[in-house]
XYZ file of N, CA, C and O in Angstrom:
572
model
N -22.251 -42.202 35.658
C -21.331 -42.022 36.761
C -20.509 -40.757 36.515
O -20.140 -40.568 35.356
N -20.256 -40.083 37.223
C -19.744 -38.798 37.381
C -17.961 -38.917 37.473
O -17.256 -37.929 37.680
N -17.304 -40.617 37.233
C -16.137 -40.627 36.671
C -15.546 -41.148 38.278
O -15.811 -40.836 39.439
N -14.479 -42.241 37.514
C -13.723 -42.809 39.132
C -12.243 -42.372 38.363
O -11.671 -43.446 38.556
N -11.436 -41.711 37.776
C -10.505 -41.252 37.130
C -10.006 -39.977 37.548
O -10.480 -38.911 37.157
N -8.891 -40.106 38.476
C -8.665 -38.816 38.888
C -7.059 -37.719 37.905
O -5.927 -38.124 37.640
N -7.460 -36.846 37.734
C -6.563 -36.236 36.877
C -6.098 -35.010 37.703
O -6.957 -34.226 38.106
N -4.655 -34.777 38.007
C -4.316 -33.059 38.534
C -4.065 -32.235 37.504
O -3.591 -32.557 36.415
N -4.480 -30.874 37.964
C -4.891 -29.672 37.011
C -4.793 -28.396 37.953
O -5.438 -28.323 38.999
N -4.375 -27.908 37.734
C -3.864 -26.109 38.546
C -5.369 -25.535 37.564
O -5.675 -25.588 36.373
N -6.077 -24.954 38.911
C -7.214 -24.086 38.939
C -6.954 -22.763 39.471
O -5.799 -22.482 39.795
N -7.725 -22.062 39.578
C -8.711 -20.791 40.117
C -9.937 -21.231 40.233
O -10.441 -22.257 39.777
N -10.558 -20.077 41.111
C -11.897 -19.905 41.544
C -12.286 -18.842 40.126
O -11.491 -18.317 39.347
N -13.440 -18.785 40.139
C -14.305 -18.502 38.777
C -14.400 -16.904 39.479
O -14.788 -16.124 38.609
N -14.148 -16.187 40.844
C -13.815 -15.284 41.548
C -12.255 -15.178 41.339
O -11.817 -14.146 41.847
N -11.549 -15.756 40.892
C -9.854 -14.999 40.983
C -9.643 -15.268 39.538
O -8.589 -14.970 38.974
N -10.951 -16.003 38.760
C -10.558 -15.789 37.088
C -11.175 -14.211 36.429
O -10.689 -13.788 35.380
N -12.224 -13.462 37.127
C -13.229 -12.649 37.182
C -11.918 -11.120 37.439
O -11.751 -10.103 36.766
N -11.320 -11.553 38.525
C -10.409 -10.016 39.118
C -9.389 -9.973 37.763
O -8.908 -8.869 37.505
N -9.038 -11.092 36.899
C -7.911 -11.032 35.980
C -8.374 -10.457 34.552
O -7.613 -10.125 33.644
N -9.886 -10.403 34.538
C -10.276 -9.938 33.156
C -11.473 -8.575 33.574
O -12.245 -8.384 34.513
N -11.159 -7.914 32.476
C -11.851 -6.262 32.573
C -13.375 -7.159 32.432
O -13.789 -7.172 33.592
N -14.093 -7.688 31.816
C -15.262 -8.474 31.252
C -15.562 -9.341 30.958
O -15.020 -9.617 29.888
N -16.416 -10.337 31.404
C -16.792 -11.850 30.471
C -18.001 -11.188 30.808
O -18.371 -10.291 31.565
N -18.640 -12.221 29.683
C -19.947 -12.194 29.142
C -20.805 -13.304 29.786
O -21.850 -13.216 30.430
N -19.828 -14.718 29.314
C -20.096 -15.690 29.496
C -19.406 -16.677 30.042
O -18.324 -16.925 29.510
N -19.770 -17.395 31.074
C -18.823 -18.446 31.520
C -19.503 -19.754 31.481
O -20.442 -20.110 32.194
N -18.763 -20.584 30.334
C -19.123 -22.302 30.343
C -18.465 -23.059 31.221
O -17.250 -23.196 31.363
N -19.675 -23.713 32.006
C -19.191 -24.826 33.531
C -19.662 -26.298 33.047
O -20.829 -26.497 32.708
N -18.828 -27.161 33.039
C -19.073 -28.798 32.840
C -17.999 -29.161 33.703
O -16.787 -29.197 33.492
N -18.728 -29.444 34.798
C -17.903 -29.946 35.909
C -18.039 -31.465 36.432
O -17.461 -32.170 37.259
N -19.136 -31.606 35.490
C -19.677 -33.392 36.305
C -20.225 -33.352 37.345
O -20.243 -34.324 38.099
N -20.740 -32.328 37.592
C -21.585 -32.703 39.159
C -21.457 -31.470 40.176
O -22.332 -31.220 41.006
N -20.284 -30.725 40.031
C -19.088 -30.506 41.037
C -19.487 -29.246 41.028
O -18.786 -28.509 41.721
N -21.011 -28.387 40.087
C -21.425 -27.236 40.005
C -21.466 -26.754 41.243
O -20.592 -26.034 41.726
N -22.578 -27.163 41.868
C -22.858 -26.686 43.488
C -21.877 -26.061 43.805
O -22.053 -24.862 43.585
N -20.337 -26.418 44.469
C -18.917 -26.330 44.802
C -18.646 -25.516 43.972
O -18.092 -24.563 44.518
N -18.748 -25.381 42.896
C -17.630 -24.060 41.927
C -18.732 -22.699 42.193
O -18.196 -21.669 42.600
N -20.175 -22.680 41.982
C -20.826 -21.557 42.527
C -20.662 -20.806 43.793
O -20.451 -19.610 43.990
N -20.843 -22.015 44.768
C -20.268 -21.379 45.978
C -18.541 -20.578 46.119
O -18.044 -19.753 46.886
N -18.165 -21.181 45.199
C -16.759 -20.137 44.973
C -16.598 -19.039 44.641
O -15.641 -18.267 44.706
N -17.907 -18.953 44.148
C -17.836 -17.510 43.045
C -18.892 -16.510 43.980
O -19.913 -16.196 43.369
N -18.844 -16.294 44.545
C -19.973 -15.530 45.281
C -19.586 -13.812 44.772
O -20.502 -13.014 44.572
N -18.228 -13.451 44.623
C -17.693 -12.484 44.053
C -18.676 -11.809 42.190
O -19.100 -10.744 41.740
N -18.600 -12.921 41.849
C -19.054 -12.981 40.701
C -20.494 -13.074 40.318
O -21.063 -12.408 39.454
N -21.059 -14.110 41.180
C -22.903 -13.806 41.437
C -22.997 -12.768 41.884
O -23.587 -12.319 40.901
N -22.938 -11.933 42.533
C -23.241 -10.782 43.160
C -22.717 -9.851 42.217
O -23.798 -9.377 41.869
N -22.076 -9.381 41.703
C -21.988 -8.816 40.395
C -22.849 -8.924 39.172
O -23.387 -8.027 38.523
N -22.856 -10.015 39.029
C -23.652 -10.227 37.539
C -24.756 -9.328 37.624
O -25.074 -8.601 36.682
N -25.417 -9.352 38.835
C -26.663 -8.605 38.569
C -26.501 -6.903 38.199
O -27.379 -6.073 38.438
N -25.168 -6.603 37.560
C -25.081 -5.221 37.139
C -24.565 -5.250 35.494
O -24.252 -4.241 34.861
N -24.555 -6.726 34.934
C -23.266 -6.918 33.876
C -24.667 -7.983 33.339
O -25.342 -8.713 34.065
N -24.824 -7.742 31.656
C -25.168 -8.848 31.074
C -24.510 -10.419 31.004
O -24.500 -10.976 29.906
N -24.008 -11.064 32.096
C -23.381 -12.108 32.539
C -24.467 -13.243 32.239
O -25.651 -13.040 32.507
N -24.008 -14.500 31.649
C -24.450 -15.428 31.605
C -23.491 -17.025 31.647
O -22.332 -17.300 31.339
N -24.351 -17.626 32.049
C -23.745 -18.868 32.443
C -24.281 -20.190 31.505
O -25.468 -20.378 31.241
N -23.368 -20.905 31.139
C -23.832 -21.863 30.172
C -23.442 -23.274 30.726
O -22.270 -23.536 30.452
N -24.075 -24.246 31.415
C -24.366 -25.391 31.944
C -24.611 -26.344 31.824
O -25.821 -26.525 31.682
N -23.875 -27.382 31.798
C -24.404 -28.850 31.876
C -25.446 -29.192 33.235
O -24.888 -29.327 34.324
N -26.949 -29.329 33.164
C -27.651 -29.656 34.251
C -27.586 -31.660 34.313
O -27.943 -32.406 33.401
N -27.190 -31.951 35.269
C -27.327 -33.227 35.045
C -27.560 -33.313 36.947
O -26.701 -33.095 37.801
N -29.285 -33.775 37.183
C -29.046 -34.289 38.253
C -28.246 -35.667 39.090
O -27.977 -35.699 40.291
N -27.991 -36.683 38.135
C -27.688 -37.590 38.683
C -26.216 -37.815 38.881
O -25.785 -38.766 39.533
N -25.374 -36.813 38.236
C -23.688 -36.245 38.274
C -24.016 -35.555 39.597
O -23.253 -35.847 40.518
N -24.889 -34.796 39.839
C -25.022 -33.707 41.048
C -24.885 -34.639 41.946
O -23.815 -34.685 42.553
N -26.122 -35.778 42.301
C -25.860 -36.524 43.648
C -25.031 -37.481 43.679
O -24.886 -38.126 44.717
N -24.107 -37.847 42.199
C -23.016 -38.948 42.610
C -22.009 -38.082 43.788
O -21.546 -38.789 44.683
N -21.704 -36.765 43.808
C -20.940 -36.184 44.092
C -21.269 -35.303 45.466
O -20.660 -34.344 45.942
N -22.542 -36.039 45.950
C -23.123 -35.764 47.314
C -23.553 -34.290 47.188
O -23.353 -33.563 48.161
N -24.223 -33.693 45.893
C -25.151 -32.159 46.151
C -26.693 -32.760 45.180
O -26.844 -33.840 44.608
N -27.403 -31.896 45.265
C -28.155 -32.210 44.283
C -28.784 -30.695 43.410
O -28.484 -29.503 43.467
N -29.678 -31.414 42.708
C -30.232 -30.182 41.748
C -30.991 -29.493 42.577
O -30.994 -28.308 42.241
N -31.814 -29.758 43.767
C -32.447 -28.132 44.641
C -30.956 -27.331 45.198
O -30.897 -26.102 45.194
N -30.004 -28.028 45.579
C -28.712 -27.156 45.840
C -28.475 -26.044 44.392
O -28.693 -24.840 44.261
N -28.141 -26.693 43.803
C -27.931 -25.686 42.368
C -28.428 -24.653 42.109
O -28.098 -23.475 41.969
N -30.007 -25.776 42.022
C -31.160 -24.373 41.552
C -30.912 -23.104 42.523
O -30.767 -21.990 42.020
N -30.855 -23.331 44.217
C -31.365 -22.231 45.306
C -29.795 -21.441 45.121
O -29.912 -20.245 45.388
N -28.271 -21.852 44.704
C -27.570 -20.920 44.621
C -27.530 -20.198 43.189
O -26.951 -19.118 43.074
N -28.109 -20.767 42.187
C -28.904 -20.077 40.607
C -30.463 -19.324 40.762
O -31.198 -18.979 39.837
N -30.707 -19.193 42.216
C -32.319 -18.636 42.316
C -32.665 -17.493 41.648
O -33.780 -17.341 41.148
N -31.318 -16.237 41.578
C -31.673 -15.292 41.021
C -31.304 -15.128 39.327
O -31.204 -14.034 38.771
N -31.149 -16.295 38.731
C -31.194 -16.679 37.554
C -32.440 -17.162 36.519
O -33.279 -17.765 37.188
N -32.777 -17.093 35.264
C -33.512 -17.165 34.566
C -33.109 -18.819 33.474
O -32.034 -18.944 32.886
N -33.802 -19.482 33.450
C -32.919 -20.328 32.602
C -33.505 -20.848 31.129
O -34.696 -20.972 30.845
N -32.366 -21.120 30.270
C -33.027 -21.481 28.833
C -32.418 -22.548 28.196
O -31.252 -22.842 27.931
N -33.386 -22.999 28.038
C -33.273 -24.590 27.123
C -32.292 -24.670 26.243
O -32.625 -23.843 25.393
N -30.782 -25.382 25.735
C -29.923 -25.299 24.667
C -30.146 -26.459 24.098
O -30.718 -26.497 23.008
N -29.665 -27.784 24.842
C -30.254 -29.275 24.013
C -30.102 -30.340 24.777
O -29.640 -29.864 25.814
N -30.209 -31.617 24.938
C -30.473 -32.707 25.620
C -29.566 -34.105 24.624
O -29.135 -34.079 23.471
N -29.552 -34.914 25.384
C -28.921 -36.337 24.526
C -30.676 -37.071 24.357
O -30.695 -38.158 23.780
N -31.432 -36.765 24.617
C -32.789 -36.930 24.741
C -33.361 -36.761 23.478
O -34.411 -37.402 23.453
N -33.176 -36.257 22.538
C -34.105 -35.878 21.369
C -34.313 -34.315 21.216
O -34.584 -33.666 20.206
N -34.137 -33.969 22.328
C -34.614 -32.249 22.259
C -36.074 -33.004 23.232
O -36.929 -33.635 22.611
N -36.160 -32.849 24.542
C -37.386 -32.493 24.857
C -38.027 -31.585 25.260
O -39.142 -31.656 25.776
N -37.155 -30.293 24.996
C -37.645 -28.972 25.225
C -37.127 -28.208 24.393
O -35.906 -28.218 24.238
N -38.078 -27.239 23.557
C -37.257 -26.455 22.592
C -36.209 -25.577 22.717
O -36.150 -25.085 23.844
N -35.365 -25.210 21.955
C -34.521 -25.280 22.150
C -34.790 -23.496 22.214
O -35.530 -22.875 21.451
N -34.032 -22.962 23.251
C -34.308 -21.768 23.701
C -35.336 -21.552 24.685
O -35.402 -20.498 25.317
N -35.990 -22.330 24.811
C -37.138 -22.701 26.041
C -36.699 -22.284 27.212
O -35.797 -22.721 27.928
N -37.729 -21.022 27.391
C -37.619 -21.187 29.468
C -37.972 -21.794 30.288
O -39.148 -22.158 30.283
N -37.074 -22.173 31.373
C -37.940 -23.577 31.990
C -38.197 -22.680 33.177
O -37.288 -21.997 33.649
N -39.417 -22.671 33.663
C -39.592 -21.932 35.092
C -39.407 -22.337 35.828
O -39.175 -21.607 36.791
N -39.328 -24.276 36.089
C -39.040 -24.714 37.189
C -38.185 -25.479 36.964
O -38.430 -26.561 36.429
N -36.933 -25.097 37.327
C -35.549 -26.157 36.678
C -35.266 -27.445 37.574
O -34.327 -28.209 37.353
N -36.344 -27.627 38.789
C -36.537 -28.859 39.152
C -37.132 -29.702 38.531
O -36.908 -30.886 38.781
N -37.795 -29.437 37.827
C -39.080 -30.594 36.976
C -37.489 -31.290 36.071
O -37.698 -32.173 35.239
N -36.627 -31.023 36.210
C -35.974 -31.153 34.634
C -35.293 -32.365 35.656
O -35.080 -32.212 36.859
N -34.974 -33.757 34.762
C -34.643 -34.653 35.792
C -33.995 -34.978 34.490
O -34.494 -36.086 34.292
N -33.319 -34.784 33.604
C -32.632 -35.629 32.499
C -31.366 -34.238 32.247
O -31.357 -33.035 32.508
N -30.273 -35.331 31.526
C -29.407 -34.331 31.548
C -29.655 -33.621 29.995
O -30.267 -34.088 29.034
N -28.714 -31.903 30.179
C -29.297 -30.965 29.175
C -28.510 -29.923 29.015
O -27.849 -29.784 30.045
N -28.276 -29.185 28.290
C -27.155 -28.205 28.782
C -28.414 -26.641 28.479
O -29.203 -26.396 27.566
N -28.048 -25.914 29.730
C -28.839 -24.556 30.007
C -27.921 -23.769 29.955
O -26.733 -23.979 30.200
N -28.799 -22.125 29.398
C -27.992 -21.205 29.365
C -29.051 -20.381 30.656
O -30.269 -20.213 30.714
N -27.850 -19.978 31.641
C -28.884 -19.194 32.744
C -28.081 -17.257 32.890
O -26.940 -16.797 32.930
N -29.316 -16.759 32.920
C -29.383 -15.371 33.010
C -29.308 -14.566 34.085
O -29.630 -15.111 35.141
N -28.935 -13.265 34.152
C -29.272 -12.936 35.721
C -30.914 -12.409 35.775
O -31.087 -11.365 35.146
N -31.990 -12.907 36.349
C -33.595 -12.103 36.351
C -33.402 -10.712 36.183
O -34.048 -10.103 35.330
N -32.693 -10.226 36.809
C -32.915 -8.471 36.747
C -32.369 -8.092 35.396
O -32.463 -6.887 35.158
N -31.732 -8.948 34.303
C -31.141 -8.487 33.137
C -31.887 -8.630 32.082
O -32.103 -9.795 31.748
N -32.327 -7.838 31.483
C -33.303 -7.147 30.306
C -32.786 -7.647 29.096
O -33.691 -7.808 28.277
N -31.628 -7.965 28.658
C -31.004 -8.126 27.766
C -31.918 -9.998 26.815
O -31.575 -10.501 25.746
N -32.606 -10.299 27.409
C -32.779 -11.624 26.775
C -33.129 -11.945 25.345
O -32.354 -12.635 24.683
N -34.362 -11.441 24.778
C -34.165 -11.784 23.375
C -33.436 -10.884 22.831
O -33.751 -10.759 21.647
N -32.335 -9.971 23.244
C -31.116 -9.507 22.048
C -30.206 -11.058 22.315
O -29.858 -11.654 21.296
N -29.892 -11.592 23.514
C -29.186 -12.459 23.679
C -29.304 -14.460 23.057
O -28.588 -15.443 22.863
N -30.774 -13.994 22.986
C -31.517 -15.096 22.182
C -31.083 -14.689 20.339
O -30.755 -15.671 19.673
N -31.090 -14.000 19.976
C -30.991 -13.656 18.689
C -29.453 -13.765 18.512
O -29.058 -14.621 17.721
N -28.506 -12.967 19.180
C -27.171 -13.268 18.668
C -26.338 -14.627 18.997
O -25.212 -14.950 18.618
N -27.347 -15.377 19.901
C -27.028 -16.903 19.925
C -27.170 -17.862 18.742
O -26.419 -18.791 18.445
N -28.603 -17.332 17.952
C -29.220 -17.708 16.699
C -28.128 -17.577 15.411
O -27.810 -18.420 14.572
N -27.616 -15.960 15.623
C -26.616 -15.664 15.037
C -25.630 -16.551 14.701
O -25.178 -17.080 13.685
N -25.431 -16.542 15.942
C -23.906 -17.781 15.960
C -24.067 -19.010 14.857
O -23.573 -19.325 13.774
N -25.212 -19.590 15.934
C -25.493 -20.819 14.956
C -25.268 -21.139 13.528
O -24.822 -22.113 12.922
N -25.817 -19.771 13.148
C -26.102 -19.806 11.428
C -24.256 -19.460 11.037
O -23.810 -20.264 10.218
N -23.533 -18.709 11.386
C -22.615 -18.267 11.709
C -21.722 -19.516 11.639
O -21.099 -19.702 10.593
N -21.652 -20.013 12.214
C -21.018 -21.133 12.181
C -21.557 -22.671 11.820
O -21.158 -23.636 12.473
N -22.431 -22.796 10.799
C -23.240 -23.566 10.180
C -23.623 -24.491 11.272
O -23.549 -25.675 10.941
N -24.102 -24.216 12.762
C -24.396 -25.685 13.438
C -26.514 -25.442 13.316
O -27.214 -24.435 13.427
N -26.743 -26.422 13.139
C -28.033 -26.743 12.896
C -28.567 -27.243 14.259
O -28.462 -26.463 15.206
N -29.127 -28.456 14.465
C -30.007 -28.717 15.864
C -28.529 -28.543 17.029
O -27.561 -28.651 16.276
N -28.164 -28.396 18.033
C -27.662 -28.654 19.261
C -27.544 -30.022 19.784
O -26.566 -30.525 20.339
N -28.960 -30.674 19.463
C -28.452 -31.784 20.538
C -28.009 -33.302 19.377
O -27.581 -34.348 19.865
């Protein structure tokens, strides 16, 4: 369940967090569902990325998506011009970890993805200093 617990919290749009900083790299979204809605906010910011090594790091969970009345073809078609890669699952790992999934519909279990912009070249430097990290900060499997 995508949570019956309501909490208030002073936001921005991921577009009026974008005008306040010279650069991000990366922006992590765990929204419970509520992705669809925060993308469509950012239209400022999709449309950019495709000039900026920008990446997005995601909780995919279809069944958070439709508690909250969107689903995962909504997601995917406003992530269309994105590339996406496998990080880890509560599943075991059923996809390796760094894995591109070409069709991020097949994926029906929840997982957390790192998604790219397609036109950005940057991927295995970005695969490697992720690796980096890892070792970097002693974390071993992800999921």
């Amino acid at each position: 369940m995508a949570g019956d617990e309501v909490h208030v919290a002073s936001v921005q749009t991921i577009d009026e967090f974008c005008e306040t900083v010279s650069y991000t790299d990366v922006i992590k979204i765990d929204v419970e569902g509520w992705e669809v809605y925060v993308f469509q906010d950012a239209k400022k910011m999709m449309e950019s990325a495709k000039n900026v090594a920008f990446g997005v790091c995601l909780e995919w969970n279809p069944q958070a998506l439709h508690q909250v009345g969107s689903s995962s073809k909504n997601l995917s078609a406003l992530l269309s011009d994105y590339r996406f890669f496998y990080l880890n699952d509560y599943e075991g790992q059923l996809h390796a970890e760094l894995e591109e999934i070409v069709d991020i519909n097949q994926v029906s279990h929840v997982c957390t993805l790192f998604a790219i912009h397609r036109g950005h070249s940057g991927v295995d430097n970005w695969k490697k200093n992720f690796l980096q990290l890892k070792t970097s900060f002693g974390i071993g499997s992800l999921s």
